[in-house]
PDB file of C-alpha atoms (C1' of nucleotides) in Angstrom:
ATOM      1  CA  UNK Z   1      37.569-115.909  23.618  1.00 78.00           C
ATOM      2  CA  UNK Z   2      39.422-114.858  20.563  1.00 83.00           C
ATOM      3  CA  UNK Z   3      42.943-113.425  20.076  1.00 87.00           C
ATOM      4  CA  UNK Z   4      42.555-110.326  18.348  1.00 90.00           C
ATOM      5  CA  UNK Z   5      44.437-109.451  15.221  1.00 92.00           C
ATOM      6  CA  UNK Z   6      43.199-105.900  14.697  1.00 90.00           C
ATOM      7  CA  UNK Z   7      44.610-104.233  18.344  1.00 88.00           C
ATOM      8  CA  UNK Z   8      42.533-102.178  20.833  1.00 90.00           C
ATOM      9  CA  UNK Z   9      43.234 -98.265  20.896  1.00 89.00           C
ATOM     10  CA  UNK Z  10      43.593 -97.834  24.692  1.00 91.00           C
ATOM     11  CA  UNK Z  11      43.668 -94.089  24.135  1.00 89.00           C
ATOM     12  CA  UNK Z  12      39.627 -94.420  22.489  1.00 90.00           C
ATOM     13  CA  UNK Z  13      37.562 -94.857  25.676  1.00 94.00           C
ATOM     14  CA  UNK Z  14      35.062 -95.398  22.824  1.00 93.00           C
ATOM     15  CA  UNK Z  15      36.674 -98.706  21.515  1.00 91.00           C
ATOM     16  CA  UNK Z  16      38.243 -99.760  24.739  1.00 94.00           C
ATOM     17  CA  UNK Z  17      34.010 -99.768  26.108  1.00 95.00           C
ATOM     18  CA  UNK Z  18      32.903-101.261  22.570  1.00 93.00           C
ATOM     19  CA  UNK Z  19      36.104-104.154  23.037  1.00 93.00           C
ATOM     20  CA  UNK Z  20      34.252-105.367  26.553  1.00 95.00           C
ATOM     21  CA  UNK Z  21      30.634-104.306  26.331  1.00 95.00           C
ATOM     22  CA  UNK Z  22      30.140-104.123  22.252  1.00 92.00           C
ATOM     23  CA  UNK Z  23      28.253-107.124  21.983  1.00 92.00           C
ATOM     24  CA  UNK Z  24      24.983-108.923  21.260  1.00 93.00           C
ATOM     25  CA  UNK Z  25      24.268-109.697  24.800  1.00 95.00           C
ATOM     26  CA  UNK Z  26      26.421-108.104  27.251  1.00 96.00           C
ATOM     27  CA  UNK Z  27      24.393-104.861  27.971  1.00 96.00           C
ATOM     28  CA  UNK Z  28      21.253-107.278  28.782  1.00 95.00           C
ATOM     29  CA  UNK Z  29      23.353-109.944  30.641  1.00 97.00           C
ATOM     30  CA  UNK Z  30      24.418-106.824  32.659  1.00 97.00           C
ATOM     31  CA  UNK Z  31      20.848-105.467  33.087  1.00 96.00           C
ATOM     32  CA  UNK Z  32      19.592-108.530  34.426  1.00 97.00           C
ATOM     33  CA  UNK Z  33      22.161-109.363  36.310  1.00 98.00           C
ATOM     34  CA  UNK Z  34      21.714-106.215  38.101  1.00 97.00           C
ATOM     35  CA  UNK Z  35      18.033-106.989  38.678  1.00 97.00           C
ATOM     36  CA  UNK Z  36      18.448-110.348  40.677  1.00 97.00           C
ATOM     37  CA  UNK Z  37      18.871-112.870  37.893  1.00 97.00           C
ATOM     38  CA  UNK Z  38      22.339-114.394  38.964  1.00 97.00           C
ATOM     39  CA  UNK Z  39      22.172-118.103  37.689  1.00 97.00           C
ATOM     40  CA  UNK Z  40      22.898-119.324  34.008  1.00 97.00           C
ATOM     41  CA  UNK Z  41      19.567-121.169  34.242  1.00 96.00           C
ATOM     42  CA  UNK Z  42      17.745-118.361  35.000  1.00 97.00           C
ATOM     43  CA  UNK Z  43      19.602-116.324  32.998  1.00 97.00           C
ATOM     44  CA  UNK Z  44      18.623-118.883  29.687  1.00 96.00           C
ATOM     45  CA  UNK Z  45      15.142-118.122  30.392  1.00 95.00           C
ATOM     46  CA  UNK Z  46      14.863-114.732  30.755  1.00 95.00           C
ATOM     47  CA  UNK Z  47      16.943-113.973  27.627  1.00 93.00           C
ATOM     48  CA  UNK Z  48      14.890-114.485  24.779  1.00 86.00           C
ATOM     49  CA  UNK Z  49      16.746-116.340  21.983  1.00 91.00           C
ATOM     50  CA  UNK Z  50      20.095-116.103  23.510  1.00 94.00           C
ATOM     51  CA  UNK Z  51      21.368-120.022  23.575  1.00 95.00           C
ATOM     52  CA  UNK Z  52      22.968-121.805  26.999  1.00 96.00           C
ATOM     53  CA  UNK Z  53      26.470-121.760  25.178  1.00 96.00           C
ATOM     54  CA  UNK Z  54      26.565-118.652  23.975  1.00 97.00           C
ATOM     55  CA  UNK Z  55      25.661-117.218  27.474  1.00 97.00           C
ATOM     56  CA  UNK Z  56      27.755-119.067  29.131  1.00 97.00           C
ATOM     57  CA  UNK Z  57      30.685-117.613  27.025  1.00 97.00           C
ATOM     58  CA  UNK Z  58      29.713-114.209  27.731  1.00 97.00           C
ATOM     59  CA  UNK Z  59      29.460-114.416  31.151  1.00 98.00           C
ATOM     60  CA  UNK Z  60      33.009-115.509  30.985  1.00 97.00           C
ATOM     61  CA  UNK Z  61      34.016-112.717  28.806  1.00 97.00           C
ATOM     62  CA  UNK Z  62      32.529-110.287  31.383  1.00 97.00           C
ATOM     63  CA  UNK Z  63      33.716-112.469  34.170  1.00 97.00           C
ATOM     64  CA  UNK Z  64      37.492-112.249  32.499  1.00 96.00           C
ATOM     65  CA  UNK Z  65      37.137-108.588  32.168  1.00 96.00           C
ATOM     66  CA  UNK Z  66      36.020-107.782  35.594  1.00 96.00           C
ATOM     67  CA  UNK Z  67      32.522-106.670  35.310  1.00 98.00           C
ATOM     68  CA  UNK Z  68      31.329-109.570  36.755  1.00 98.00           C
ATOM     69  CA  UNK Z  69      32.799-112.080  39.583  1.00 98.00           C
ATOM     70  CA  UNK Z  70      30.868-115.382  40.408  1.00 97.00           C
ATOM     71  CA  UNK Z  71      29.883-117.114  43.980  1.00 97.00           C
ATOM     72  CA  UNK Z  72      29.928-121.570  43.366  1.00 96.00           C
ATOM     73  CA  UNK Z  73      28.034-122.573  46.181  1.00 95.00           C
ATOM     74  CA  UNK Z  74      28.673-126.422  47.198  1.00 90.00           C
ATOM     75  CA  UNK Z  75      25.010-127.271  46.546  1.00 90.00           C
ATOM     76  CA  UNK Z  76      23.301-130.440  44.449  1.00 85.00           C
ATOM     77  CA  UNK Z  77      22.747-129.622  42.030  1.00 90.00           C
ATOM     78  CA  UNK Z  78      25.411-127.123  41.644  1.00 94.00           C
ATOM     79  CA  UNK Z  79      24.481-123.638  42.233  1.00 96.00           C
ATOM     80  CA  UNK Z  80      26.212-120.768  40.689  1.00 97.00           C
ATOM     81  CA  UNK Z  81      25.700-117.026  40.925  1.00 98.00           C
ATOM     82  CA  UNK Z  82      27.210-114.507  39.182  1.00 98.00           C
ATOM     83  CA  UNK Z  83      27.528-110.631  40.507  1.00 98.00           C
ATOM     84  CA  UNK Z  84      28.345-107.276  39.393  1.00 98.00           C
ATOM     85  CA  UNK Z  85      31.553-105.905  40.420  1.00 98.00           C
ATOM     86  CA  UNK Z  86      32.038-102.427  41.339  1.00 97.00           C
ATOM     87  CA  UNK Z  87      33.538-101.975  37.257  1.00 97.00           C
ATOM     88  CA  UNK Z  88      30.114-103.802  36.708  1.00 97.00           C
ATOM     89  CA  UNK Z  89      28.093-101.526  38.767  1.00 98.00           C
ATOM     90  CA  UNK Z  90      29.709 -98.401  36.945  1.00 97.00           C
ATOM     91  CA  UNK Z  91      27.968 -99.796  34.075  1.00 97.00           C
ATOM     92  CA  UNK Z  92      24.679 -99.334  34.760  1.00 97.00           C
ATOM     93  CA  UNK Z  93      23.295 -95.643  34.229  1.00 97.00           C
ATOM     94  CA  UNK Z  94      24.900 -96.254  31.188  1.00 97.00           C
ATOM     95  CA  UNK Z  95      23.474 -99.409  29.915  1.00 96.00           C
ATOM     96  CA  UNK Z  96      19.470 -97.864  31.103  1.00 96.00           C
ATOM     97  CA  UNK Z  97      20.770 -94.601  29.226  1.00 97.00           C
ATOM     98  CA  UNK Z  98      20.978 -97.061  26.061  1.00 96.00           C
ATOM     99  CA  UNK Z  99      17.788 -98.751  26.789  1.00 96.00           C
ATOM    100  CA  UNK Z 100      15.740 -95.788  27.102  1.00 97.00           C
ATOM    101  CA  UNK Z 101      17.681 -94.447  24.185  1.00 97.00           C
ATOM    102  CA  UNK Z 102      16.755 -97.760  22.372  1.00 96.00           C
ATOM    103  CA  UNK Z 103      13.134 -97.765  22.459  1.00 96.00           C
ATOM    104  CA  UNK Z 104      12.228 -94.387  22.195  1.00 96.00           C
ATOM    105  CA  UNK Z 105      14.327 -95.083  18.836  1.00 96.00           C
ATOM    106  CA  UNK Z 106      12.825 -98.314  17.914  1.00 95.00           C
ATOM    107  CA  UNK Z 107       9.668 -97.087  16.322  1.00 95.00           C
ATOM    108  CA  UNK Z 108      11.541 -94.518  13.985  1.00 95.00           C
ATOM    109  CA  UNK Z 109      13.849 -97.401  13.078  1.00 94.00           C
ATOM    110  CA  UNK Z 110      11.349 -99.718  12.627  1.00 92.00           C
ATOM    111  CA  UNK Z 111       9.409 -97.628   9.743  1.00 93.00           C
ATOM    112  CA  UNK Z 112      12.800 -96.950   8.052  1.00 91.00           C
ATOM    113  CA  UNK Z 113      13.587-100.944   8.094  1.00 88.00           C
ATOM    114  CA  UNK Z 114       9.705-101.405   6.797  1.00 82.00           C
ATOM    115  CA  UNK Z 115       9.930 -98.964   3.997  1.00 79.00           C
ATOM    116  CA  UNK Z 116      13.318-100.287   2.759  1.00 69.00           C
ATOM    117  CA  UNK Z 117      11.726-103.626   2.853  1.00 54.00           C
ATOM    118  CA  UNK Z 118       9.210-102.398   0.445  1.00 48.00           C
ATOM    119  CA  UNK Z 119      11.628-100.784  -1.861  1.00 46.00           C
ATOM    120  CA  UNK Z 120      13.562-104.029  -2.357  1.00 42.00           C
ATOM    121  CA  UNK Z 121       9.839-105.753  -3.453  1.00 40.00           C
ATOM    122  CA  UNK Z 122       8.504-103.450  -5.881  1.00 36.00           C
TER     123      UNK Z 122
ATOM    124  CA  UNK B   1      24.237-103.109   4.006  1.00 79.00           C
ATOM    125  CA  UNK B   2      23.340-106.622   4.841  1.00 84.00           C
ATOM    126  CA  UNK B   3      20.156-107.907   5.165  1.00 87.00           C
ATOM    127  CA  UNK B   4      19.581-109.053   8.409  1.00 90.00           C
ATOM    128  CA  UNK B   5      18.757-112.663   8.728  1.00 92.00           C
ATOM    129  CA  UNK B   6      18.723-112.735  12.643  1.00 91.00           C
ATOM    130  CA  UNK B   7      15.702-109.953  13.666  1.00 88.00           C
ATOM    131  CA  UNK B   8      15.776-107.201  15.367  1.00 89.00           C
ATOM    132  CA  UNK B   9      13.930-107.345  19.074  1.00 89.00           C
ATOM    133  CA  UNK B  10      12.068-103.970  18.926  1.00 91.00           C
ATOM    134  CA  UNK B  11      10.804-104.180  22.491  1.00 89.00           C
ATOM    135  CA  UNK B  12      14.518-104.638  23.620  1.00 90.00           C
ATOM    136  CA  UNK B  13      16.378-101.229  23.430  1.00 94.00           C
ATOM    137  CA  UNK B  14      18.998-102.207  24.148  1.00 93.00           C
ATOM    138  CA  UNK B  15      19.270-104.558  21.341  1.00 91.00           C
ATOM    139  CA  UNK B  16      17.579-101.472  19.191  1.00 94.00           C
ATOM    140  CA  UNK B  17      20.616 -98.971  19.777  1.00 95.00           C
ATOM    141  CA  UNK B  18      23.530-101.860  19.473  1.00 94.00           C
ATOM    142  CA  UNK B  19      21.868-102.401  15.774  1.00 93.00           C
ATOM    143  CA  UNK B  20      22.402 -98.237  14.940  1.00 95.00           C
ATOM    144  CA  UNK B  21      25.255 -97.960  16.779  1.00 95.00           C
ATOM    145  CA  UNK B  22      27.118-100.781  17.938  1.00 92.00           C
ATOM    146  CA  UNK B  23      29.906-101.063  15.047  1.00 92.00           C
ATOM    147  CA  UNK B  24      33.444-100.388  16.039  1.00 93.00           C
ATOM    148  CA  UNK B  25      33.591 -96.581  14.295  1.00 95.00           C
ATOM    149  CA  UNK B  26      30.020 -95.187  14.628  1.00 96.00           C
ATOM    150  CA  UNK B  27      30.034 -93.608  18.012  1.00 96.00           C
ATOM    151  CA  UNK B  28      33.847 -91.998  16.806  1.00 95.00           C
ATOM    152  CA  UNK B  29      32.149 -90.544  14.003  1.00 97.00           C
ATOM    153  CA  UNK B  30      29.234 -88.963  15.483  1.00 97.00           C
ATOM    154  CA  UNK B  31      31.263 -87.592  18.323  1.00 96.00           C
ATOM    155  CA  UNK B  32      33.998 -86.300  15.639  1.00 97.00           C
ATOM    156  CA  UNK B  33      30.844 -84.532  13.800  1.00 98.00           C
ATOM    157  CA  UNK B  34      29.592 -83.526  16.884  1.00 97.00           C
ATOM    158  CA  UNK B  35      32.866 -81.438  17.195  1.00 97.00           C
ATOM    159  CA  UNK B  36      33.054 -79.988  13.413  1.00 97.00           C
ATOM    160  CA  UNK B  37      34.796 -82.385  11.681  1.00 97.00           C
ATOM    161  CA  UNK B  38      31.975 -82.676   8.934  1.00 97.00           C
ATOM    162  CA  UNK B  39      33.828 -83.545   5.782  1.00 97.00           C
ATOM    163  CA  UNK B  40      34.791 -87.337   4.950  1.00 97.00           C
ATOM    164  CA  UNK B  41      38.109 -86.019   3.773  1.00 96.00           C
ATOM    165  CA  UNK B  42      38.387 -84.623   6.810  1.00 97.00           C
ATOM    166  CA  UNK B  43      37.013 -87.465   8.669  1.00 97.00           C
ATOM    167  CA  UNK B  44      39.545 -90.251   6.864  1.00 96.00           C
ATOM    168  CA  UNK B  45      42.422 -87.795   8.448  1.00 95.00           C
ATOM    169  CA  UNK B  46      40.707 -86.805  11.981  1.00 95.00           C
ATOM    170  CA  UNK B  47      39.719 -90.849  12.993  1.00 93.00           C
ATOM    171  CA  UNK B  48      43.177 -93.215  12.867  1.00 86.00           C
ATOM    172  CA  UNK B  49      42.931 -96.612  10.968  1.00 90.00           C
ATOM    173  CA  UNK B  50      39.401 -95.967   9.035  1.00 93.00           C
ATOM    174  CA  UNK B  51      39.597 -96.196   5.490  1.00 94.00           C
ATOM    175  CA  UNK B  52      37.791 -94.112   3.078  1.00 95.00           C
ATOM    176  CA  UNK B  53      35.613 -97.246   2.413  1.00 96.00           C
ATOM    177  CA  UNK B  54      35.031 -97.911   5.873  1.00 96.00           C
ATOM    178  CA  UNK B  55      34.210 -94.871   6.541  1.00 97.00           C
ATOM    179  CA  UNK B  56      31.631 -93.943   3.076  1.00 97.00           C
ATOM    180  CA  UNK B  57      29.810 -97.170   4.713  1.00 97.00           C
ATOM    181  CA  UNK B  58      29.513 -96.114   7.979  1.00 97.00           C
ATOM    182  CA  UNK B  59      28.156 -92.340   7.391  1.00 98.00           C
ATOM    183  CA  UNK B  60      25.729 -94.234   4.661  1.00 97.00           C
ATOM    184  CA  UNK B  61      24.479 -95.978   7.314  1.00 96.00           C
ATOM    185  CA  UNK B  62      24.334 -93.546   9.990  1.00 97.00           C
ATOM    186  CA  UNK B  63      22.110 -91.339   7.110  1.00 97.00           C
ATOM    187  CA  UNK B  64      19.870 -94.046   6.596  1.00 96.00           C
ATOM    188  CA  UNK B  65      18.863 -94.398  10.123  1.00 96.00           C
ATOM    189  CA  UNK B  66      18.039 -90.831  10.348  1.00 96.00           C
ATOM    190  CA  UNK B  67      21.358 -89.760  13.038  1.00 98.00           C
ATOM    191  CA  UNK B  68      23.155 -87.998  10.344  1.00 98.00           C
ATOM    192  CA  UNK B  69      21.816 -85.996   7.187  1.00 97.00           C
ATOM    193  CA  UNK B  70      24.002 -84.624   4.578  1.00 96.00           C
ATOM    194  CA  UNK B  71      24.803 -80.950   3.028  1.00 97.00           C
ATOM    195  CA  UNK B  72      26.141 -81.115  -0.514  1.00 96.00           C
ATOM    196  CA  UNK B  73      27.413 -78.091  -1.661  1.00 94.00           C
ATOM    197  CA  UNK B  74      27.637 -77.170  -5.323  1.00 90.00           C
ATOM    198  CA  UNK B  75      31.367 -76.719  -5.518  1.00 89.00           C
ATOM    199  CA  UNK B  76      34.511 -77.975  -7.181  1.00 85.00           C
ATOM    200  CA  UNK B  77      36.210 -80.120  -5.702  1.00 89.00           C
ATOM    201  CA  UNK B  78      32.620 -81.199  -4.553  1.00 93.00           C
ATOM    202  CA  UNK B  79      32.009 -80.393  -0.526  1.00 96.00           C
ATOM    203  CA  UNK B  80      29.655 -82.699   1.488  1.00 97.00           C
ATOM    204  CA  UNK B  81      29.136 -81.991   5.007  1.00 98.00           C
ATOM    205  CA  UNK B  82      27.514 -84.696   7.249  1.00 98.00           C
ATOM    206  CA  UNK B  83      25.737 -82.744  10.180  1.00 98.00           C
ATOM    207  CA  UNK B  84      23.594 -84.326  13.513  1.00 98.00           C
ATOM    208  CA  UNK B  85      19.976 -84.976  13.043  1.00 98.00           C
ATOM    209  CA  UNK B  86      18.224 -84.112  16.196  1.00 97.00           C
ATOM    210  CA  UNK B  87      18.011 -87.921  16.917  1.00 97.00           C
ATOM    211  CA  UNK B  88      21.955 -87.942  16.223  1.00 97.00           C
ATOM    212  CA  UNK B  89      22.536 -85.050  18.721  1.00 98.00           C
ATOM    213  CA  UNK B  90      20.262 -87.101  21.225  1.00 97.00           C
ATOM    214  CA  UNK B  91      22.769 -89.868  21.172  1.00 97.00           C
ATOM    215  CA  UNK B  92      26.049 -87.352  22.400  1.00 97.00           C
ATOM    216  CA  UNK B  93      25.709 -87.374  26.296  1.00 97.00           C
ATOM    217  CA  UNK B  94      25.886 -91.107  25.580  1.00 97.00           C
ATOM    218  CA  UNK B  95      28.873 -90.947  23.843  1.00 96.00           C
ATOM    219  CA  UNK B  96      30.349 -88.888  25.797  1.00 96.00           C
ATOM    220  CA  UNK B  97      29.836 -90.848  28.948  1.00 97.00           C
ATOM    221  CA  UNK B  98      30.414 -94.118  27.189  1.00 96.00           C
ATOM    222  CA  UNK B  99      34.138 -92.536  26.262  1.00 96.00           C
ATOM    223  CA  UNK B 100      34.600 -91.671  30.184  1.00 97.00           C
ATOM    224  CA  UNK B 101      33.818 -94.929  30.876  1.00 97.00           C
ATOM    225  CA  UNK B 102      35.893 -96.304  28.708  1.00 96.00           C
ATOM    226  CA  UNK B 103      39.164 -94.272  29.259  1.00 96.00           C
ATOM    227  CA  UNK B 104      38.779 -95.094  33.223  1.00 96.00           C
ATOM    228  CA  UNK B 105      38.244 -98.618  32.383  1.00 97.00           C
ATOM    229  CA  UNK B 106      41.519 -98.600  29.676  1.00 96.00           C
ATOM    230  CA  UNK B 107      44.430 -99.389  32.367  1.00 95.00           C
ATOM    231  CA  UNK B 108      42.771-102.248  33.993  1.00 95.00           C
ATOM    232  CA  UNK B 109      41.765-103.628  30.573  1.00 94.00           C
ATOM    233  CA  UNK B 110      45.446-103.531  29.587  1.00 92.00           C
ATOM    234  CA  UNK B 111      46.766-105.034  32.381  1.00 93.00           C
ATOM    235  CA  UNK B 112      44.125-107.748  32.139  1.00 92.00           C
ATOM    236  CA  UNK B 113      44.893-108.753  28.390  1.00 88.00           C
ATOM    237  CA  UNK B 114      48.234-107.907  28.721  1.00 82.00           C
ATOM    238  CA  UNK B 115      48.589-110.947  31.862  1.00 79.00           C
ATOM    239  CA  UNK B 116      46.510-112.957  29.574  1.00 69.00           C
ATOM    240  CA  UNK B 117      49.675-112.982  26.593  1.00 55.00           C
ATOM    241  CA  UNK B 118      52.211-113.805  29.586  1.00 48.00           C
ATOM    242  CA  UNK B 119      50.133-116.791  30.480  1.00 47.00           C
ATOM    243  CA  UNK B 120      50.039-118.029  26.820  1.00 43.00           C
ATOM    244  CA  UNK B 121      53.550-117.437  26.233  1.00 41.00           C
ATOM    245  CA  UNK B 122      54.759-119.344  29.279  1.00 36.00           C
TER     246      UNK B 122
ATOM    247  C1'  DA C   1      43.781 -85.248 -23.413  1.00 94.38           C
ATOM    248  C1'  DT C   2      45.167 -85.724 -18.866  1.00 94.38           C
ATOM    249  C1'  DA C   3      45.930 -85.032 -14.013  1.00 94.38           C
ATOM    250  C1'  DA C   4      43.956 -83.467  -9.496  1.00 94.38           C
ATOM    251  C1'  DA C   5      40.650 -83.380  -5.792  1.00 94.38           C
ATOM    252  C1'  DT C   6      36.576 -85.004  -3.776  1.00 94.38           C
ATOM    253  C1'  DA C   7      32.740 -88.279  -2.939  1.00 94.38           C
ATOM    254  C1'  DG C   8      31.088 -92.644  -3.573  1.00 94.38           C
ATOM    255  C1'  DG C   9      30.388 -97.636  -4.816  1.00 94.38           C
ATOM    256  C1'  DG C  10      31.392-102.922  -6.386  1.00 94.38           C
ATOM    257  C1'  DA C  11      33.529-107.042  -5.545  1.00 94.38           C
ATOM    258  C1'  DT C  12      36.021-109.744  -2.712  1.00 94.38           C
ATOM    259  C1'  DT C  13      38.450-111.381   1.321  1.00 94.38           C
ATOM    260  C1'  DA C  14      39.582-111.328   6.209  1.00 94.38           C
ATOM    261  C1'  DA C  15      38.266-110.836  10.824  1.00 94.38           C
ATOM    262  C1'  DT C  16      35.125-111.361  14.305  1.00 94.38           C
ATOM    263  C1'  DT C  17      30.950-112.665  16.556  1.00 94.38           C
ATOM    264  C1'  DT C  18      27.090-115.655  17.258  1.00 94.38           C
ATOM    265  C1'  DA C  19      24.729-120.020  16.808  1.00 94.38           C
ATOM    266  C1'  DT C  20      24.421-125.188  16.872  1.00 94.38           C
ATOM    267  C1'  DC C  21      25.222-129.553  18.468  1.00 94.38           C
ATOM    268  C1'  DA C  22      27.074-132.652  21.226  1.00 94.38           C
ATOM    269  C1'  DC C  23      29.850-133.634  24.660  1.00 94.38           C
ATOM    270  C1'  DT C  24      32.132-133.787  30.084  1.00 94.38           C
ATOM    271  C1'  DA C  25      31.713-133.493  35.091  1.00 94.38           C
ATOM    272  C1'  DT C  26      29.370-133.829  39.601  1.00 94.38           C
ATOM    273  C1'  DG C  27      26.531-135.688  43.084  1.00 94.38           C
ATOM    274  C1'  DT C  28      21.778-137.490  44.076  1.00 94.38           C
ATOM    275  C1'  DG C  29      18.155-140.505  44.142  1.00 94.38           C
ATOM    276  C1'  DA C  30      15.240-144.216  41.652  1.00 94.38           C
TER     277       DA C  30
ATOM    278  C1'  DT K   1      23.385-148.732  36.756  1.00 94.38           C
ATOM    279  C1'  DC K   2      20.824-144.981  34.980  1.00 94.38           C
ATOM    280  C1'  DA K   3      18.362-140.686  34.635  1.00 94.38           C
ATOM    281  C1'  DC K   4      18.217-135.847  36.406  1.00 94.38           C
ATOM    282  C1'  DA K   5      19.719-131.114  37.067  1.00 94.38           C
ATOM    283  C1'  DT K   6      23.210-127.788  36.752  1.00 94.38           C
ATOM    284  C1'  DA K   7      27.434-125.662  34.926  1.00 94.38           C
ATOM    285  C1'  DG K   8      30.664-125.740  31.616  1.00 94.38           C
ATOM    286  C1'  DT K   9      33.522-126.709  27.203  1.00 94.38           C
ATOM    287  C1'  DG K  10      35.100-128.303  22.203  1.00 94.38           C
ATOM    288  C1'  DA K  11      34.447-128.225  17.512  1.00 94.38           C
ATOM    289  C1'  DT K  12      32.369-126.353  13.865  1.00 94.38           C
ATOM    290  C1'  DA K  13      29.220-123.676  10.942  1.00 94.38           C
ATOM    291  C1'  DA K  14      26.701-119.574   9.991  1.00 94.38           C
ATOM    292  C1'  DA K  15      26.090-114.764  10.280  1.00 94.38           C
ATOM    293  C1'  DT K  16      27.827-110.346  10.455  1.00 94.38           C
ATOM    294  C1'  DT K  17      31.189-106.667  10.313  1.00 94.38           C
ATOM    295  C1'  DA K  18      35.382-104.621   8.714  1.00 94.38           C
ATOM    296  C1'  DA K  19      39.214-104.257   5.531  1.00 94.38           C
ATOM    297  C1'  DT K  20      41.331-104.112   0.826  1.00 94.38           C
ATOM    298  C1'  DC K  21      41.670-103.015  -3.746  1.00 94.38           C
ATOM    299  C1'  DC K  22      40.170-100.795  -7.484  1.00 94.38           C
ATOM    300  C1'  DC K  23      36.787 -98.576 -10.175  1.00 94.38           C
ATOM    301  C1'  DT K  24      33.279 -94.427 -11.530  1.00 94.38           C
ATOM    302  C1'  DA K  25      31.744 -89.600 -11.717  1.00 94.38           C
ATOM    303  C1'  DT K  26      32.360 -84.555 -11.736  1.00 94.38           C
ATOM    304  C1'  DT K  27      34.529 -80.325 -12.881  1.00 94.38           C
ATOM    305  C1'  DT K  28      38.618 -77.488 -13.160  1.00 94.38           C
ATOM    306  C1'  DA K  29      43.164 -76.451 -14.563  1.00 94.38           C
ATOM    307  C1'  DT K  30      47.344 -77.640 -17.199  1.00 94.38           C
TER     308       DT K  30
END
DNA sequence: ATAAATAGGGATTAATTTATCACTATGTGA
DNA sequence: TCACATAGTGATAAATTAATCCCTATTTAT
């Protein structure tokens, strides 16, 4: 975690939702959360690129902020699960909103990245 | 700018939209356009704690990929206007549900951090 | 010539987030 | 004892975003 030094505007639903969801992963550890993938193993593999600490910290973030909870089951090797609360839940029209927002977007963004690329060479 | 040295996922789009829009001010600013406020003057005054630099960035950025173009009128003092592309305007029942979220998510995010400082202080 | 109002940018630092690497802990079975 | 699999953390570095301070440009009015 990180104490903050810049406060949170509780009054902006905007940055209170950017404070707990505004990050690099959160919106896909949600998403596949939601679609059966409960374990940090799993979790690590279907995640491109996203490393085991950095998930793990995440999922404590969300786990601290009550959008997810977590089941330890007294297995060998240990076996834990994490699930969407009902906060989580509320999350997800939203975060397929985004997606679908995303890549019906990412073509147009990807020609403006190209050509600026191409500016910067010649 | 900045010139990425982490790429973009274009088949995520979720990871597409956080990269146009996941900074703490742009979703304030394209919902404070949305409702008239069109003039960074007017901007600086309408959205509390951005400063003019912050906020010149921002709308730069939100112009380059293509959610906001720009009206500059020939006037003295000079008059810009920043106004909604139609890929812009696409992006308001977002916001506007992402805000909803977020103000019916503010009181148990308050309590949660504010239990967390009691903790550390004890 | 100078101040005023507006838009915008450069350079730098501070804040924050993300990545890397290497560790601990637990219980099992070779 | 040692390696394995899983979950998790500590310390640190790198990447990225945001904030600060101060400058330029334009045209009008004093």
């Amino acid at each position: 975690m990180y104490q903050r030094k810049i406060p949170i505007d509780y009054n902006c639903g905007l940055n209170v939702a950017m404070e707990v969801v505004g990050s690099k992963w959160k919106f896909c550890l949600l998403d596949e959360i939601s679609k059966g993938i409960k374990r940090p193993k799993d979790l690590v593999n279907a995640i491109t690129d996203i490393s085991k600490r950095v998930l793990q910290s995440q999922l404590k973030e969300l786990e601290f902020h009550g959008l997810l909870g977590k089941t330890v089951y007294n297995e060998i090797p240990l076996r834990v699960e994490y699930f969407l609360t009902e906060t989580g839940e509320s999350l997800l029209p939203l975060i397929s909103a985004i997606d679908k927002w995303g890549l019906e977007f990412a073509p147009q963004l990807k020609i403006i990245l190209e050509n600026q690329i191409i500016e910067v060479e010649s």
